[in-house]
Amino acid sequence: PFVTKDKNGIKLDWQSLSWWSVYRDPWGKSVEDCNSIITRKVITKSELIKLKKDKVYSAEKIDKVLKAFPNGNWSPKWWEMLLNVADNGQAPYPTGGRYEVFTRWGYQTGNDIRECGFDVDDDSLNEQVMAYAVCVGNETISVGVSDLHSDRLPFYFVPHFAVPDSLDGVGVPEAMFDSQDSVNACERGKINNLAFAVKPMMAVQTDRLDPRMKNLEIKPGMLWPTISSEVNRGDPIKEIQVNMHLAEIDGVQQVSKTFASEETGIPNFLQGMGGEGVHNRTEGGARLQFDNAVNSIKTVVFNYENFFIIPFIKK
């Protein structure tokens, strides 16, 4: 959040940021404990040119950036590629005409701001203020002071599960990490068990096979030419059958899914999963699932109020 002042008075504004776009002090256990926080944003060339019309930004510095990087200075990071695939992105990333914009929030002195090429009163050279600096490439295109948050960084982190002495807290993936591992292992076990049951293993005495037989791959309708042996009259080919255990594995998997719901506080009904074995489509069962879902939502709302709404209104 930040504040701006104009002829109509004070205007408050705030925006939510992707966790992938925030780089905070790794040693900070709270916002107040952080030395600085940096945000990253990717903009197009036309968006960068439009900033020249805003008095907050230095048109001269922006022109230097455009001259140094006429085709942009951004290339997609590995995690951006993964996120693009996860979001079902089909089109390849464009590599030209985009710029990385970094904004650093933290305490700066008047000397720091003057070194960036911006005017500062001589009386303020040694004073520390909560300020931001916007950088593109090697140029600082804007520096400003936070009037709303003069004693803290203007950031609010809302964890899904709050953890003492942790700014991050614990999210749903971390809370159900072990349970998800178990669910995945059961799924792999079902596939492997099905493969062994459908395509059994074979024990073959290769010295009793016809020498002309080179391929030992098992396939439907296959013939196994063999040679009689006076020493060993047993079957030269034996099937090692593996029993189906899908029901038992599925039972373990369902227990792991139930445990994941308990760990995260997110019941299946909140995920849109219903039917047999979940709430049995009865009024009482549905009410129970709704109550469980409401408890989870209340926890999220409480954290949102406690970590953002209340402190922001106080500011």
C-alpha atoms as a printed R data frame, in Angstrom:
    type eleno elety resid chain resno       x       y       z
1   ATOM     1    CA   PRO     A     1   0.000   0.000   0.000
2   ATOM     2    CA   PHE     A     2   1.054   3.588  -0.558
3   ATOM     3    CA   VAL     A     3  -0.356   7.097  -0.233
4   ATOM     4    CA   THR     A     4  -0.431   9.947  -2.699
5   ATOM     5    CA   LYS     A     5  -1.465  13.547  -2.179
6   ATOM     6    CA   ASP     A     6  -3.105  15.871  -4.683
7   ATOM     7    CA   LYS     A     7  -5.469  18.842  -4.693
8   ATOM     8    CA   ASN     A     8  -8.356  16.579  -3.703
9   ATOM     9    CA   GLY     A     9  -6.589  15.310  -0.587
10  ATOM    10    CA   ILE     A    10  -5.004  12.021   0.357
11  ATOM    11    CA   LYS     A    11  -5.488   8.912  -1.743
12  ATOM    12    CA   LEU     A    12  -4.703   5.427  -0.438
13  ATOM    13    CA   ASP     A    13  -3.880   2.629  -2.813
14  ATOM    14    CA   TRP     A    14  -2.697  -0.947  -2.458
15  ATOM    15    CA   GLN     A    15  -2.169  -3.983  -4.623
16  ATOM    16    CA   SER     A    16  -1.560  -7.674  -4.112
17  ATOM    17    CA   LEU     A    17   1.716  -9.130  -5.359
18  ATOM    18    CA   SER     A    18   2.728 -12.556  -6.520
19  ATOM    19    CA   TRP     A    19   4.957 -14.325  -4.029
20  ATOM    20    CA   TRP     A    20   7.346 -14.952  -6.910
21  ATOM    21    CA   SER     A    21   7.757 -11.185  -7.380
22  ATOM    22    CA   VAL     A    22   8.746 -10.279  -3.806
23  ATOM    23    CA   TYR     A    23  12.318 -10.487  -2.545
24  ATOM    24    CA   ARG     A    24  12.532  -9.709   1.158
25  ATOM    25    CA   ASP     A    25  15.273  -9.608   3.738
26  ATOM    26    CA   PRO     A    26  15.938 -13.337   4.333
27  ATOM    27    CA   TRP     A    27  16.758 -12.683   7.998
28  ATOM    28    CA   GLY     A    28  13.555 -10.783   8.737
29  ATOM    29    CA   LYS     A    29  11.094 -12.587  11.023
30  ATOM    30    CA   SER     A    30   8.525  -9.808  10.605
31  ATOM    31    CA   VAL     A    31   8.007  -6.817   8.336
32  ATOM    32    CA   GLU     A    32   9.392  -4.543  11.042
33  ATOM    33    CA   ASP     A    33  12.456  -6.775  11.234
34  ATOM    34    CA   CYS     A    34  13.223  -6.545   7.501
35  ATOM    35    CA   ASN     A    35  15.936  -4.178   6.343
36  ATOM    36    CA   SER     A    36  14.404  -3.875   2.884
37  ATOM    37    CA   ILE     A    37  11.955  -5.500   0.483
38  ATOM    38    CA   ILE     A    38  12.371  -5.549  -3.303
39  ATOM    39    CA   THR     A    39   9.588  -6.188  -5.802
40  ATOM    40    CA   ARG     A    40   9.986  -7.242  -9.414
41  ATOM    41    CA   LYS     A    41   7.692  -6.485 -12.327
42  ATOM    42    CA   VAL     A    42   7.957  -7.110 -16.074
43  ATOM    43    CA   ILE     A    43   6.533  -4.384 -18.317
44  ATOM    44    CA   THR     A    44   6.376  -3.807 -22.053
45  ATOM    45    CA   LYS     A    45   8.363  -1.185 -23.928
46  ATOM    46    CA   SER     A    46   5.251   0.925 -24.479
47  ATOM    47    CA   GLU     A    47   4.506   0.878 -20.741
48  ATOM    48    CA   LEU     A    48   8.037   2.060 -19.985
49  ATOM    49    CA   ILE     A    49   7.716   4.907 -22.500
50  ATOM    50    CA   LYS     A    50   4.394   6.003 -20.936
51  ATOM    51    CA   LEU     A    51   6.164   6.453 -17.587
52  ATOM    52    CA   LYS     A    52   8.038   9.424 -19.098
53  ATOM    53    CA   LYS     A    53   4.795  11.428 -18.905
54  ATOM    54    CA   ASP     A    54   4.597  10.903 -15.137
55  ATOM    55    CA   LYS     A    55   6.512  13.545 -13.178
56  ATOM    56    CA   VAL     A    56   7.438  10.936 -10.591
57  ATOM    57    CA   TYR     A    57   9.792   9.273 -13.093
58  ATOM    58    CA   SER     A    58  12.885  10.683 -14.765
59  ATOM    59    CA   ALA     A    59  12.342  10.898 -18.517
60  ATOM    60    CA   GLU     A    60  16.091  11.357 -18.998
61  ATOM    61    CA   LYS     A    61  16.901   8.111 -17.157
62  ATOM    62    CA   ILE     A    62  14.198   6.222 -19.072
63  ATOM    63    CA   ASP     A    63  15.689   7.417 -22.371
64  ATOM    64    CA   LYS     A    64  19.056   6.035 -21.244
65  ATOM    65    CA   VAL     A    65  17.457   2.657 -20.552
66  ATOM    66    CA   LEU     A    66  15.753   2.619 -23.951
67  ATOM    67    CA   LYS     A    67  19.035   3.483 -25.658
68  ATOM    68    CA   ALA     A    68  21.030   0.843 -23.749
69  ATOM    69    CA   PHE     A    69  18.382  -1.882 -24.189
70  ATOM    70    CA   PRO     A    70  16.320  -1.073 -27.306
71  ATOM    71    CA   ASN     A    71  14.864  -4.605 -27.348
72  ATOM    72    CA   GLY     A    72  14.362  -4.931 -23.598
73  ATOM    73    CA   ASN     A    73  16.524  -6.418 -20.857
74  ATOM    74    CA   TRP     A    74  14.216  -9.223 -19.683
75  ATOM    75    CA   SER     A    75  14.474 -12.926 -20.385
76  ATOM    76    CA   PRO     A    76  12.186 -15.477 -18.687
77  ATOM    77    CA   LYS     A    77  13.560 -17.202 -15.605
78  ATOM    78    CA   TRP     A    78  13.297 -20.971 -15.219
79  ATOM    79    CA   TRP     A    79  10.476 -20.656 -12.697
80  ATOM    80    CA   GLU     A    80   8.556 -18.353 -15.039
81  ATOM    81    CA   MET     A    81   8.686 -21.068 -17.671
82  ATOM    82    CA   LEU     A    82   7.354 -23.609 -15.159
83  ATOM    83    CA   LEU     A    83   4.541 -21.294 -14.080
84  ATOM    84    CA   ASN     A    84   3.639 -20.676 -17.703
85  ATOM    85    CA   VAL     A    85   3.324 -24.426 -18.273
86  ATOM    86    CA   ALA     A    86   1.352 -24.861 -15.034
87  ATOM    87    CA   ASP     A    87  -1.077 -22.175 -16.212
88  ATOM    88    CA   ASN     A    88  -1.591 -24.101 -19.464
89  ATOM    89    CA   GLY     A    89   0.318 -21.519 -21.419
90  ATOM    90    CA   GLN     A    90   0.685 -22.751 -24.972
91  ATOM    91    CA   ALA     A    91   2.344 -19.777 -26.641
92  ATOM    92    CA   PRO     A    92   6.120 -19.457 -26.160
93  ATOM    93    CA   TYR     A    93   7.375 -16.561 -24.095
94  ATOM    94    CA   PRO     A    94   8.188 -13.397 -26.078
95  ATOM    95    CA   THR     A    95  11.799 -12.455 -25.467
96  ATOM    96    CA   GLY     A    96  11.924  -8.929 -26.868
97  ATOM    97    CA   GLY     A    97  10.505  -5.568 -25.933
98  ATOM    98    CA   ARG     A    98  10.096  -6.207 -22.207
99  ATOM    99    CA   TYR     A    99  11.873  -4.742 -19.213
100 ATOM   100    CA   GLU     A   100  12.498  -5.871 -15.641
101 ATOM   101    CA   VAL     A   101  11.537  -3.206 -13.138
102 ATOM   102    CA   PHE     A   102  12.829  -3.560  -9.573
103 ATOM   103    CA   THR     A   103  11.479  -1.403  -6.754
104 ATOM   104    CA   ARG     A   104  13.385  -1.345  -3.480
105 ATOM   105    CA   TRP     A   105  11.651  -0.214  -0.306
106 ATOM   106    CA   GLY     A   106  13.735   0.598   2.748
107 ATOM   107    CA   TYR     A   107  15.352   3.316   4.796
108 ATOM   108    CA   GLN     A   108  17.509   5.703   2.781
109 ATOM   109    CA   THR     A   109  19.352   8.868   3.673
110 ATOM   110    CA   GLY     A   110  19.267  12.098   1.757
111 ATOM   111    CA   ASN     A   111  22.775  11.293   0.519
112 ATOM   112    CA   ASP     A   112  21.501   7.995  -0.949
113 ATOM   113    CA   ILE     A   113  18.742   9.801  -2.804
114 ATOM   114    CA   ARG     A   114  21.084  12.500  -4.080
115 ATOM   115    CA   GLU     A   115  23.502   9.853  -5.377
116 ATOM   116    CA   CYS     A   116  20.636   8.500  -7.491
117 ATOM   117    CA   GLY     A   117  20.487  11.895  -9.235
118 ATOM   118    CA   PHE     A   118  17.507  13.428  -7.450
119 ATOM   119    CA   ASP     A   119  17.325  16.754  -5.638
120 ATOM   120    CA   VAL     A   120  17.416  16.718  -1.823
121 ATOM   121    CA   ASP     A   121  17.626  19.553   0.672
122 ATOM   122    CA   ASP     A   122  21.009  19.876   2.371
123 ATOM   123    CA   ASP     A   123  19.305  19.659   5.766
124 ATOM   124    CA   SER     A   124  18.016  16.178   4.910
125 ATOM   125    CA   LEU     A   125  21.271  14.622   3.723
126 ATOM   126    CA   ASN     A   126  21.851  12.678   6.955
127 ATOM   127    CA   GLU     A   127  18.223  11.947   7.804
128 ATOM   128    CA   GLN     A   128  16.781   8.478   7.256
129 ATOM   129    CA   VAL     A   129  13.381   8.194   5.611
130 ATOM   130    CA   MET     A   130  11.273   5.301   4.374
131 ATOM   131    CA   ALA     A   131  11.741   5.578   0.623
132 ATOM   132    CA   TYR     A   132  11.533   3.586  -2.568
133 ATOM   133    CA   ALA     A   133  13.827   3.458  -5.581
134 ATOM   134    CA   VAL     A   134  12.659   2.178  -8.982
135 ATOM   135    CA   CYS     A   135  15.427   0.688 -11.121
136 ATOM   136    CA   VAL     A   136  15.511  -0.569 -14.707
137 ATOM   137    CA   GLY     A   137  18.806  -1.957 -15.931
138 ATOM   138    CA   ASN     A   138  21.540   0.238 -14.469
139 ATOM   139    CA   GLU     A   139  19.361   3.331 -14.078
140 ATOM   140    CA   THR     A   140  17.296   4.545 -11.117
141 ATOM   141    CA   ILE     A   141  14.277   6.067 -12.830
142 ATOM   142    CA   SER     A   142  12.396   7.185  -9.701
143 ATOM   143    CA   VAL     A   143  12.881   7.804  -5.984
144 ATOM   144    CA   GLY     A   144  10.090   8.633  -3.573
145 ATOM   145    CA   VAL     A   145   9.276   8.854   0.119
146 ATOM   146    CA   SER     A   146   6.457   7.021   1.876
147 ATOM   147    CA   ASP     A   147   4.262   9.464   3.794
148 ATOM   148    CA   LEU     A   148   1.920   6.763   5.091
149 ATOM   149    CA   HIS     A   149   4.517   4.300   6.340
150 ATOM   150    CA   SER     A   150   7.315   6.376   7.792
151 ATOM   151    CA   ASP     A   151   8.270   3.846  10.488
152 ATOM   152    CA   ARG     A   152   7.858   0.524   8.679
153 ATOM   153    CA   LEU     A   153   7.975  -1.047   5.238
154 ATOM   154    CA   PRO     A   154   4.624  -0.669   3.413
155 ATOM   155    CA   PHE     A   155   4.079  -4.420   3.086
156 ATOM   156    CA   TYR     A   156   1.665  -6.817   4.744
157 ATOM   157    CA   PHE     A   157   2.143 -10.586   4.540
158 ATOM   158    CA   VAL     A   158  -0.905 -12.770   5.105
159 ATOM   159    CA   PRO     A   159   0.050 -16.413   5.815
160 ATOM   160    CA   HIS     A   160  -2.411 -19.243   5.353
161 ATOM   161    CA   PHE     A   161  -1.237 -20.770   8.646
162 ATOM   162    CA   ALA     A   162   0.562 -18.396  10.994
163 ATOM   163    CA   VAL     A   163   3.820 -19.620  12.550
164 ATOM   164    CA   PRO     A   164   5.627 -17.782  15.400
165 ATOM   165    CA   ASP     A   165   8.775 -15.903  14.331
166 ATOM   166    CA   SER     A   166   8.018 -16.560  10.675
167 ATOM   167    CA   LEU     A   167   6.978 -14.027   8.087
168 ATOM   168    CA   ASP     A   168   6.020 -16.735   5.619
169 ATOM   169    CA   GLY     A   169   3.936 -19.019   7.799
170 ATOM   170    CA   VAL     A   170   2.946 -22.357   6.309
171 ATOM   171    CA   GLY     A   171   0.918 -22.794   3.138
172 ATOM   172    CA   VAL     A   172  -1.335 -25.633   2.081
173 ATOM   173    CA   PRO     A   173   1.349 -27.497   0.035
174 ATOM   174    CA   GLU     A   174   3.802 -27.563   2.955
175 ATOM   175    CA   ALA     A   175   1.118 -28.543   5.470
176 ATOM   176    CA   MET     A   176   0.118 -31.594   3.425
177 ATOM   177    CA   PHE     A   177   3.575 -32.460   2.075
178 ATOM   178    CA   ASP     A   178   3.903 -35.844   3.810
179 ATOM   179    CA   SER     A   179   0.300 -36.799   3.108
180 ATOM   180    CA   GLN     A   180   0.675 -35.922  -0.558
181 ATOM   181    CA   ASP     A   181   3.833 -38.029  -0.708
182 ATOM   182    CA   SER     A   182   1.816 -40.961   0.594
183 ATOM   183    CA   VAL     A   183  -1.023 -40.344  -1.878
184 ATOM   184    CA   ASN     A   184   1.469 -40.217  -4.757
185 ATOM   185    CA   ALA     A   185   3.217 -43.387  -3.587
186 ATOM   186    CA   CYS     A   186  -0.125 -45.216  -3.451
187 ATOM   187    CA   GLU     A   187  -0.977 -44.046  -6.965
188 ATOM   188    CA   ARG     A   188   2.356 -45.323  -8.259
189 ATOM   189    CA   GLY     A   189   1.791 -48.578  -6.342
190 ATOM   190    CA   LYS     A   190  -1.594 -49.104  -8.008
191 ATOM   191    CA   ILE     A   191  -0.141 -48.574 -11.475
192 ATOM   192    CA   ASN     A   192   2.810 -50.891 -10.767
193 ATOM   193    CA   ASN     A   193   0.585 -53.575  -9.238
194 ATOM   194    CA   LEU     A   194  -1.757 -53.392 -12.209
195 ATOM   195    CA   ALA     A   195   1.187 -53.720 -14.608
196 ATOM   196    CA   PHE     A   196   2.550 -56.819 -12.836
197 ATOM   197    CA   ALA     A   197  -0.913 -58.420 -12.635
198 ATOM   198    CA   VAL     A   198  -1.759 -57.789 -16.298
199 ATOM   199    CA   LYS     A   199   1.698 -58.655 -17.641
200 ATOM   200    CA   PRO     A   200   3.138 -61.304 -15.276
201 ATOM   201    CA   MET     A   201   6.785 -62.155 -14.825
202 ATOM   202    CA   MET     A   202   8.149 -65.303 -16.441
203 ATOM   203    CA   ALA     A   203  10.848 -67.738 -15.317
204 ATOM   204    CA   VAL     A   204  12.544 -69.259 -18.379
205 ATOM   205    CA   GLN     A   205  15.268 -71.892 -18.675
206 ATOM   206    CA   THR     A   206  17.087 -70.325 -21.577
207 ATOM   207    CA   ASP     A   207  19.245 -73.433 -22.237
208 ATOM   208    CA   ARG     A   208  16.072 -75.350 -23.135
209 ATOM   209    CA   LEU     A   209  14.836 -72.816 -25.682
210 ATOM   210    CA   ASP     A   210  15.270 -73.363 -29.394
211 ATOM   211    CA   PRO     A   211  18.545 -71.615 -30.433
212 ATOM   212    CA   ARG     A   212  16.701 -69.876 -33.242
213 ATOM   213    CA   MET     A   213  14.611 -67.950 -30.666
214 ATOM   214    CA   LYS     A   214  16.299 -64.616 -30.044
215 ATOM   215    CA   ASN     A   215  13.477 -62.417 -28.732
216 ATOM   216    CA   LEU     A   216  12.316 -63.120 -25.156
217 ATOM   217    CA   GLU     A   217   9.757 -60.300 -25.048
218 ATOM   218    CA   ILE     A   218   6.363 -61.417 -23.742
219 ATOM   219    CA   LYS     A   219   3.414 -60.611 -25.998
220 ATOM   220    CA   PRO     A   220  -0.081 -62.004 -26.628
221 ATOM   221    CA   GLY     A   221  -0.214 -65.201 -28.724
222 ATOM   222    CA   MET     A   222   3.505 -65.774 -28.429
223 ATOM   223    CA   LEU     A   223   4.897 -69.296 -29.083
224 ATOM   224    CA   TRP     A   224   7.830 -70.619 -27.076
225 ATOM   225    CA   PRO     A   225   9.718 -73.284 -29.088
226 ATOM   226    CA   THR     A   226  11.600 -75.507 -26.613
227 ATOM   227    CA   ILE     A   227  13.975 -78.486 -26.684
228 ATOM   228    CA   SER     A   228  13.263 -81.655 -24.713
229 ATOM   229    CA   SER     A   229  15.636 -82.510 -21.897
230 ATOM   230    CA   GLU     A   230  16.222 -85.924 -20.359
231 ATOM   231    CA   VAL     A   231  17.783 -84.321 -17.264
232 ATOM   232    CA   ASN     A   232  15.072 -81.813 -16.373
233 ATOM   233    CA   ARG     A   233  11.563 -82.750 -17.393
234 ATOM   234    CA   GLY     A   234   9.906 -79.761 -15.689
235 ATOM   235    CA   ASP     A   235   8.266 -76.917 -17.573
236 ATOM   236    CA   PRO     A   236  10.940 -74.736 -19.207
237 ATOM   237    CA   ILE     A   237   8.659 -71.715 -18.886
238 ATOM   238    CA   LYS     A   238   6.823 -70.803 -15.669
239 ATOM   239    CA   GLU     A   239   4.552 -67.878 -14.964
240 ATOM   240    CA   ILE     A   240   5.081 -65.962 -11.726
241 ATOM   241    CA   GLN     A   241   1.667 -64.520 -10.976
242 ATOM   242    CA   VAL     A   242   1.268 -61.329  -8.884
243 ATOM   243    CA   ASN     A   243  -2.078 -60.854  -7.150
244 ATOM   244    CA   MET     A   244  -4.185 -57.708  -7.500
245 ATOM   245    CA   HIS     A   245  -4.048 -55.455  -4.428
246 ATOM   246    CA   LEU     A   246  -5.772 -52.340  -5.821
247 ATOM   247    CA   ALA     A   247  -8.456 -52.302  -3.113
248 ATOM   248    CA   GLU     A   248  -5.907 -52.471  -0.273
249 ATOM   249    CA   ILE     A   249  -3.694 -49.773  -1.825
250 ATOM   250    CA   ASP     A   250  -6.722 -47.579  -2.505
251 ATOM   251    CA   GLY     A   251  -7.741 -47.913   1.151
252 ATOM   252    CA   VAL     A   252  -4.347 -46.619   2.287
253 ATOM   253    CA   GLN     A   253  -4.584 -43.790  -0.235
254 ATOM   254    CA   GLN     A   254  -8.008 -42.722   1.033
255 ATOM   255    CA   VAL     A   255  -6.676 -42.609   4.596
256 ATOM   256    CA   SER     A   256  -3.830 -40.370   3.412
257 ATOM   257    CA   LYS     A   257  -6.300 -38.067   1.647
258 ATOM   258    CA   THR     A   258  -8.391 -37.826   4.806
259 ATOM   259    CA   PHE     A   259  -5.276 -37.012   6.823
260 ATOM   260    CA   ALA     A   260  -4.377 -34.289   4.306
261 ATOM   261    CA   SER     A   261  -7.821 -32.729   4.832
262 ATOM   262    CA   GLU     A   262  -7.242 -32.746   8.585
263 ATOM   263    CA   GLU     A   263  -3.741 -31.273   8.265
264 ATOM   264    CA   THR     A   264  -4.847 -28.409   6.033
265 ATOM   265    CA   GLY     A   265  -8.323 -27.864   7.470
266 ATOM   266    CA   ILE     A   266  -9.689 -28.064   3.934
267 ATOM   267    CA   PRO     A   267 -12.273 -30.867   3.660
268 ATOM   268    CA   ASN     A   268 -13.074 -32.555   0.377
269 ATOM   269    CA   PHE     A   269 -16.371 -30.728   0.130
270 ATOM   270    CA   LEU     A   270 -14.530 -27.403  -0.051
271 ATOM   271    CA   GLN     A   271 -12.655 -28.781  -3.062
272 ATOM   272    CA   GLY     A   272 -15.927 -29.622  -4.836
273 ATOM   273    CA   MET     A   273 -15.539 -33.326  -4.107
274 ATOM   274    CA   GLY     A   274 -18.674 -35.139  -3.011
275 ATOM   275    CA   GLY     A   275 -20.489 -38.368  -3.522
276 ATOM   276    CA   GLU     A   276 -20.141 -41.764  -1.918
277 ATOM   277    CA   GLY     A   277 -17.708 -41.934   0.969
278 ATOM   278    CA   VAL     A   278 -17.555 -38.166   1.404
279 ATOM   279    CA   HIS     A   279 -20.907 -36.979   2.716
280 ATOM   280    CA   ASN     A   280 -23.165 -39.794   1.435
281 ATOM   281    CA   ARG     A   281 -25.524 -37.176  -0.019
282 ATOM   282    CA   THR     A   282 -27.452 -36.941   3.258
283 ATOM   283    CA   GLU     A   283 -28.560 -33.743   4.952
284 ATOM   284    CA   GLY     A   284 -26.533 -34.495   8.090
285 ATOM   285    CA   GLY     A   285 -23.405 -35.465   6.179
286 ATOM   286    CA   ALA     A   286 -23.608 -32.415   3.938
287 ATOM   287    CA   ARG     A   287 -24.053 -30.143   6.964
288 ATOM   288    CA   LEU     A   288 -20.977 -31.675   8.586
289 ATOM   289    CA   GLN     A   289 -18.879 -30.995   5.481
290 ATOM   290    CA   PHE     A   290 -20.216 -27.434   5.220
291 ATOM   291    CA   ASP     A   291 -19.336 -26.803   8.876
292 ATOM   292    CA   ASN     A   292 -15.806 -28.098   8.297
293 ATOM   293    CA   ALA     A   293 -15.451 -25.881   5.233
294 ATOM   294    CA   VAL     A   294 -16.687 -22.815   7.155
295 ATOM   295    CA   ASN     A   295 -14.087 -23.388   9.884
296 ATOM   296    CA   SER     A   296 -11.318 -23.385   7.293
297 ATOM   297    CA   ILE     A   297 -12.644 -20.223   5.632
298 ATOM   298    CA   LYS     A   298 -12.918 -18.501   9.025
299 ATOM   299    CA   THR     A   299  -9.247 -19.210   9.687
300 ATOM   300    CA   VAL     A   300  -8.219 -17.627   6.372
301 ATOM   301    CA   VAL     A   301 -10.476 -14.599   6.970
302 ATOM   302    CA   PHE     A   302  -9.088 -14.202  10.497
303 ATOM   303    CA   ASN     A   303  -5.507 -14.162   9.222
304 ATOM   304    CA   TYR     A   304  -6.447 -11.677   6.494
305 ATOM   305    CA   GLU     A   305  -8.002  -9.340   9.067
306 ATOM   306    CA   ASN     A   306  -5.278  -9.835  11.659
307 ATOM   307    CA   PHE     A   307  -2.295  -9.438   9.327
308 ATOM   308    CA   PHE     A   308  -3.623  -6.855   6.853
309 ATOM   309    CA   ILE     A   309  -6.982  -5.159   7.471
310 ATOM   310    CA   ILE     A   310  -6.475  -4.152  11.125
311 ATOM   311    CA   PRO     A   311  -2.844  -2.924  10.914
312 ATOM   312    CA   PHE     A   312  -3.512  -1.168   7.608
313 ATOM   313    CA   ILE     A   313  -6.523   0.725   9.013
314 ATOM   314    CA   LYS     A   314  -4.487   1.698  12.072
315 ATOM   315    CA   LYS     A   315  -1.858   3.191   9.776
